[in-house]
Amino acid sequence: MDEVLLDGLTDAQRAAVTCDGAPLCILAGAGSGKTRVLTTRIAWRVATGSADARHVLALTFTRKAAGELRRRLGGLGVRDGVAAGTFHAIAYAQLRRRWADQGVQAPTLLERKAGLLARLAGPRSTGDAAVQPADLAAEIEWAKARLIAPAQYEAAALGAGRTPPIPTPSMATLYERYEQEKRSRGLVDFDDLLVRCVEAMHADAEMAAAVRWQHRHLFVDEFQDVNPAQAALLAAWRGSSSDLCVVGDPNQAIYAWNGAEPSFLVDFARRARRRRRRAPAASSGSCRRG
């Protein structure tokens, strides 16, 4: 069965699937079968006994992509046990479990920022075009993806050359009012889920140990699209483990407008070496081109 998994793969894909490096970064260009390599690597590791499907966490960026990961894994014989989902979905599931265990009232998830922002912003316009609440929401999402608080927003936006939908000082004020309104109403948005989960992992050693025990083998598809908030969460989930495999192509980054940072992929090996110097038990990064 093990060798059957490799049928139809190129030599480079086979090398990426069977490589024993950890952590492992697989750089693969457009059309090279990144997702196929990732799912086949998961199936290969399960088949060879180097990973337990019940402890695999496969991450991606949309619900559709997560469904595709599950479909492909099922086609490779890995039908049960693997957790596959978006960063936000996995974080939310962990937070809900923690809130339930603590017996605390879970905050209400604000699924769309636009309505709340429209009310807070009131009638505004720039030039001849009315400001769209969705544009205000997108700017806040950019800031939160990059872990930029309202007090830091103005300087960060200027430094990044941002052109927000309203003047930068006004955008900073609106961002602060938005955060205050959420707190007063017991709301969290999708971006909050990532930060809240990171904070919980750092504050709750029991939760961190349980999560890291459950998700021992980490895999990330389209890693060029990870943003600083997601990278912080991945680091919290990973802890001191070196069992991480990421796949991506820096030339295919599609979420830079929303805070994604392709340097997490490009600098993977350097970051892994630096991590190893801080924690000698960890393995150095390794890259193969698929």
PDB file of C-alpha atoms in Angstrom, residues 39-164:
ATOM      1  CA  THR A  39      -2.239  15.042   1.214  1.00  0.00           C
ATOM      2  CA  THR A  40      -0.085  12.220  -0.124  1.00  0.00           C
ATOM      3  CA  ARG A  41       2.564  13.048   2.477  1.00  0.00           C
ATOM      4  CA  ILE A  42      -0.068  12.814   5.217  1.00  0.00           C
ATOM      5  CA  ALA A  43      -1.272   9.454   3.839  1.00  0.00           C
ATOM      6  CA  TRP A  44       2.334   8.228   3.472  1.00  0.00           C
ATOM      7  CA  ARG A  45       3.175   9.100   7.058  1.00  0.00           C
ATOM      8  CA  VAL A  46       0.006   7.432   8.340  1.00  0.00           C
ATOM      9  CA  ALA A  47       0.654   4.324   6.215  1.00  0.00           C
ATOM     10  CA  THR A  48       4.278   4.058   7.355  1.00  0.00           C
ATOM     11  CA  GLY A  49       3.394   4.586  11.005  1.00  0.00           C
ATOM     12  CA  SER A  50       5.294   7.844  11.491  1.00  0.00           C
ATOM     13  CA  ALA A  51       2.027   9.719  12.116  1.00  0.00           C
ATOM     14  CA  ASP A  52      -1.266   8.790  13.722  1.00  0.00           C
ATOM     15  CA  ALA A  53      -4.276  10.019  11.713  1.00  0.00           C
ATOM     16  CA  ARG A  54      -6.088  10.821  14.971  1.00  0.00           C
ATOM     17  CA  HIS A  55      -3.375  13.352  15.794  1.00  0.00           C
ATOM     18  CA  VAL A  56      -3.037  15.025  12.384  1.00  0.00           C
ATOM     19  CA  LEU A  57      -4.136  18.641  11.918  1.00  0.00           C
ATOM     20  CA  ALA A  58      -4.293  19.832   8.294  1.00  0.00           C
ATOM     21  CA  LEU A  59      -4.835  23.570   7.895  1.00  0.00           C
ATOM     22  CA  THR A  60      -5.862  25.743   5.002  1.00  0.00           C
ATOM     23  CA  PHE A  61      -7.596  29.075   4.377  1.00  0.00           C
ATOM     24  CA  THR A  62     -11.145  28.489   3.139  1.00  0.00           C
ATOM     25  CA  ARG A  63     -13.910  26.041   3.978  1.00  0.00           C
ATOM     26  CA  LYS A  64     -13.915  24.876   0.360  1.00  0.00           C
ATOM     27  CA  ALA A  65     -10.183  24.121   0.488  1.00  0.00           C
ATOM     28  CA  ALA A  66     -10.615  22.296   3.796  1.00  0.00           C
ATOM     29  CA  GLY A  67     -13.336  20.166   2.228  1.00  0.00           C
ATOM     30  CA  GLU A  68     -10.996  19.384  -0.663  1.00  0.00           C
ATOM     31  CA  LEU A  69      -8.285  18.280   1.770  1.00  0.00           C
ATOM     32  CA  ARG A  70     -10.719  15.898   3.448  1.00  0.00           C
ATOM     33  CA  ARG A  71     -11.920  14.570   0.072  1.00  0.00           C
ATOM     34  CA  ARG A  72      -8.402  13.893  -1.148  1.00  0.00           C
ATOM     35  CA  LEU A  73      -7.364  12.255   2.103  1.00  0.00           C
ATOM     36  CA  GLY A  74     -10.412  10.004   1.911  1.00  0.00           C
ATOM     37  CA  GLY A  75      -9.410   9.025  -1.611  1.00  0.00           C
ATOM     38  CA  LEU A  76      -5.980   8.078  -0.283  1.00  0.00           C
ATOM     39  CA  GLY A  77      -7.484   5.846   2.386  1.00  0.00           C
ATOM     40  CA  VAL A  78      -7.231   8.289   5.293  1.00  0.00           C
ATOM     41  CA  ARG A  79     -10.917   8.535   6.098  1.00  0.00           C
ATOM     42  CA  ASP A  80     -11.092   8.861   9.854  1.00  0.00           C
ATOM     43  CA  GLY A  81      -9.409  10.868  12.541  1.00  0.00           C
ATOM     44  CA  VAL A  82      -7.704  13.670  10.636  1.00  0.00           C
ATOM     45  CA  ALA A  83      -8.783  17.176  11.627  1.00  0.00           C
ATOM     46  CA  ALA A  84      -8.850  19.376   8.529  1.00  0.00           C
ATOM     47  CA  GLY A  85     -10.090  22.939   8.620  1.00  0.00           C
ATOM     48  CA  THR A  86      -9.340  26.629   8.488  1.00  0.00           C
ATOM     49  CA  PHE A  87      -7.331  28.391  11.176  1.00  0.00           C
ATOM     50  CA  HIS A  88     -10.493  30.211  12.255  1.00  0.00           C
ATOM     51  CA  ALA A  89     -12.673  27.091  12.449  1.00  0.00           C
ATOM     52  CA  ILE A  90     -10.146  25.122  14.486  1.00  0.00           C
ATOM     53  CA  ALA A  91      -9.522  28.073  16.817  1.00  0.00           C
ATOM     54  CA  TYR A  92     -13.252  28.595  17.330  1.00  0.00           C
ATOM     55  CA  ALA A  93     -13.816  24.918  18.149  1.00  0.00           C
ATOM     56  CA  GLN A  94     -11.032  25.018  20.739  1.00  0.00           C
ATOM     57  CA  LEU A  95     -12.335  28.230  22.303  1.00  0.00           C
ATOM     58  CA  ARG A  96     -15.900  26.906  22.504  1.00  0.00           C
ATOM     59  CA  ARG A  97     -14.603  23.806  24.258  1.00  0.00           C
ATOM     60  CA  ARG A  98     -12.628  25.941  26.718  1.00  0.00           C
ATOM     61  CA  TRP A  99     -15.565  28.246  27.447  1.00  0.00           C
ATOM     62  CA  ALA A 100     -17.803  25.211  28.037  1.00  0.00           C
ATOM     63  CA  ASP A 101     -15.235  23.598  30.349  1.00  0.00           C
ATOM     64  CA  GLN A 102     -14.970  26.830  32.316  1.00  0.00           C
ATOM     65  CA  GLY A 103     -18.725  27.240  32.466  1.00  0.00           C
ATOM     66  CA  VAL A 104     -18.530  30.798  31.149  1.00  0.00           C
ATOM     67  CA  GLN A 105     -20.860  32.522  28.751  1.00  0.00           C
ATOM     68  CA  ALA A 106     -19.364  32.347  25.281  1.00  0.00           C
ATOM     69  CA  PRO A 107     -19.258  35.658  23.404  1.00  0.00           C
ATOM     70  CA  THR A 108     -21.498  36.007  20.376  1.00  0.00           C
ATOM     71  CA  LEU A 109     -19.748  35.654  17.045  1.00  0.00           C
ATOM     72  CA  LEU A 110     -20.155  38.720  14.828  1.00  0.00           C
ATOM     73  CA  GLU A 111     -20.210  37.145  11.403  1.00  0.00           C
ATOM     74  CA  ARG A 112     -20.160  40.424   9.458  1.00  0.00           C
ATOM     75  CA  LYS A 113     -18.426  43.622  10.488  1.00  0.00           C
ATOM     76  CA  ALA A 114     -20.095  45.826   7.866  1.00  0.00           C
ATOM     77  CA  GLY A 115     -23.408  46.386   9.627  1.00  0.00           C
ATOM     78  CA  LEU A 116     -21.828  47.436  12.893  1.00  0.00           C
ATOM     79  CA  LEU A 117     -19.274  49.622  11.144  1.00  0.00           C
ATOM     80  CA  ALA A 118     -21.963  51.330   9.057  1.00  0.00           C
ATOM     81  CA  ARG A 119     -23.773  52.339  12.217  1.00  0.00           C
ATOM     82  CA  LEU A 120     -20.595  53.519  13.947  1.00  0.00           C
ATOM     83  CA  ALA A 121     -19.297  55.425  10.937  1.00  0.00           C
ATOM     84  CA  GLY A 122     -22.553  57.170  10.088  1.00  0.00           C
ATOM     85  CA  PRO A 123     -22.866  59.011   6.768  1.00  0.00           C
ATOM     86  CA  ARG A 124     -19.408  59.558   5.329  1.00  0.00           C
ATOM     87  CA  SER A 125     -18.017  60.204   1.893  1.00  0.00           C
ATOM     88  CA  THR A 126     -14.673  60.665   0.217  1.00  0.00           C
ATOM     89  CA  GLY A 127     -14.719  62.640  -2.984  1.00  0.00           C
ATOM     90  CA  ASP A 128     -17.762  61.725  -5.021  1.00  0.00           C
ATOM     91  CA  ALA A 129     -18.003  58.119  -3.912  1.00  0.00           C
ATOM     92  CA  ALA A 130     -19.707  56.989  -0.716  1.00  0.00           C
ATOM     93  CA  VAL A 131     -17.541  54.943   1.606  1.00  0.00           C
ATOM     94  CA  GLN A 132     -18.649  51.315   1.671  1.00  0.00           C
ATOM     95  CA  PRO A 133     -18.808  49.576   5.063  1.00  0.00           C
ATOM     96  CA  ALA A 134     -17.145  46.556   3.445  1.00  0.00           C
ATOM     97  CA  ASP A 135     -14.093  48.705   2.689  1.00  0.00           C
ATOM     98  CA  LEU A 136     -13.927  49.830   6.314  1.00  0.00           C
ATOM     99  CA  ALA A 137     -14.200  46.192   7.405  1.00  0.00           C
ATOM    100  CA  ALA A 138     -11.412  45.162   5.033  1.00  0.00           C
ATOM    101  CA  GLU A 139      -9.079  47.786   6.481  1.00  0.00           C
ATOM    102  CA  ILE A 140      -9.722  46.598  10.023  1.00  0.00           C
ATOM    103  CA  GLU A 141      -9.195  43.007   8.895  1.00  0.00           C
ATOM    104  CA  TRP A 142      -5.817  43.996   7.441  1.00  0.00           C
ATOM    105  CA  ALA A 143      -4.803  45.550  10.765  1.00  0.00           C
ATOM    106  CA  LYS A 144      -6.003  42.652  12.885  1.00  0.00           C
ATOM    107  CA  ALA A 145      -4.363  40.072  10.624  1.00  0.00           C
ATOM    108  CA  ARG A 146      -1.075  41.863  11.267  1.00  0.00           C
ATOM    109  CA  LEU A 147      -1.739  42.107  15.024  1.00  0.00           C
ATOM    110  CA  ILE A 148      -2.027  45.901  14.862  1.00  0.00           C
ATOM    111  CA  ALA A 149      -4.112  47.384  17.686  1.00  0.00           C
ATOM    112  CA  PRO A 150      -6.148  50.570  17.196  1.00  0.00           C
ATOM    113  CA  ALA A 151      -3.531  52.669  19.018  1.00  0.00           C
ATOM    114  CA  GLN A 152      -0.882  51.422  16.580  1.00  0.00           C
ATOM    115  CA  TYR A 153      -2.989  51.622  13.446  1.00  0.00           C
ATOM    116  CA  GLU A 154      -2.186  55.143  12.255  1.00  0.00           C
ATOM    117  CA  ALA A 155       1.597  54.715  12.387  1.00  0.00           C
ATOM    118  CA  ALA A 156       1.409  51.191  10.928  1.00  0.00           C
ATOM    119  CA  ALA A 157      -0.861  52.264   8.060  1.00  0.00           C
ATOM    120  CA  LEU A 158       1.387  55.178   7.177  1.00  0.00           C
ATOM    121  CA  GLY A 159       4.469  52.956   7.355  1.00  0.00           C
ATOM    122  CA  ALA A 160       2.851  50.386   5.078  1.00  0.00           C
ATOM    123  CA  GLY A 161       1.702  52.990   2.570  1.00  0.00           C
ATOM    124  CA  ARG A 162      -1.960  52.129   3.128  1.00  0.00           C
ATOM    125  CA  THR A 163      -4.709  54.236   1.587  1.00  0.00           C
ATOM    126  CA  PRO A 164      -7.675  53.598   3.872  1.00  0.00           C
TER     127      PRO A 164
END
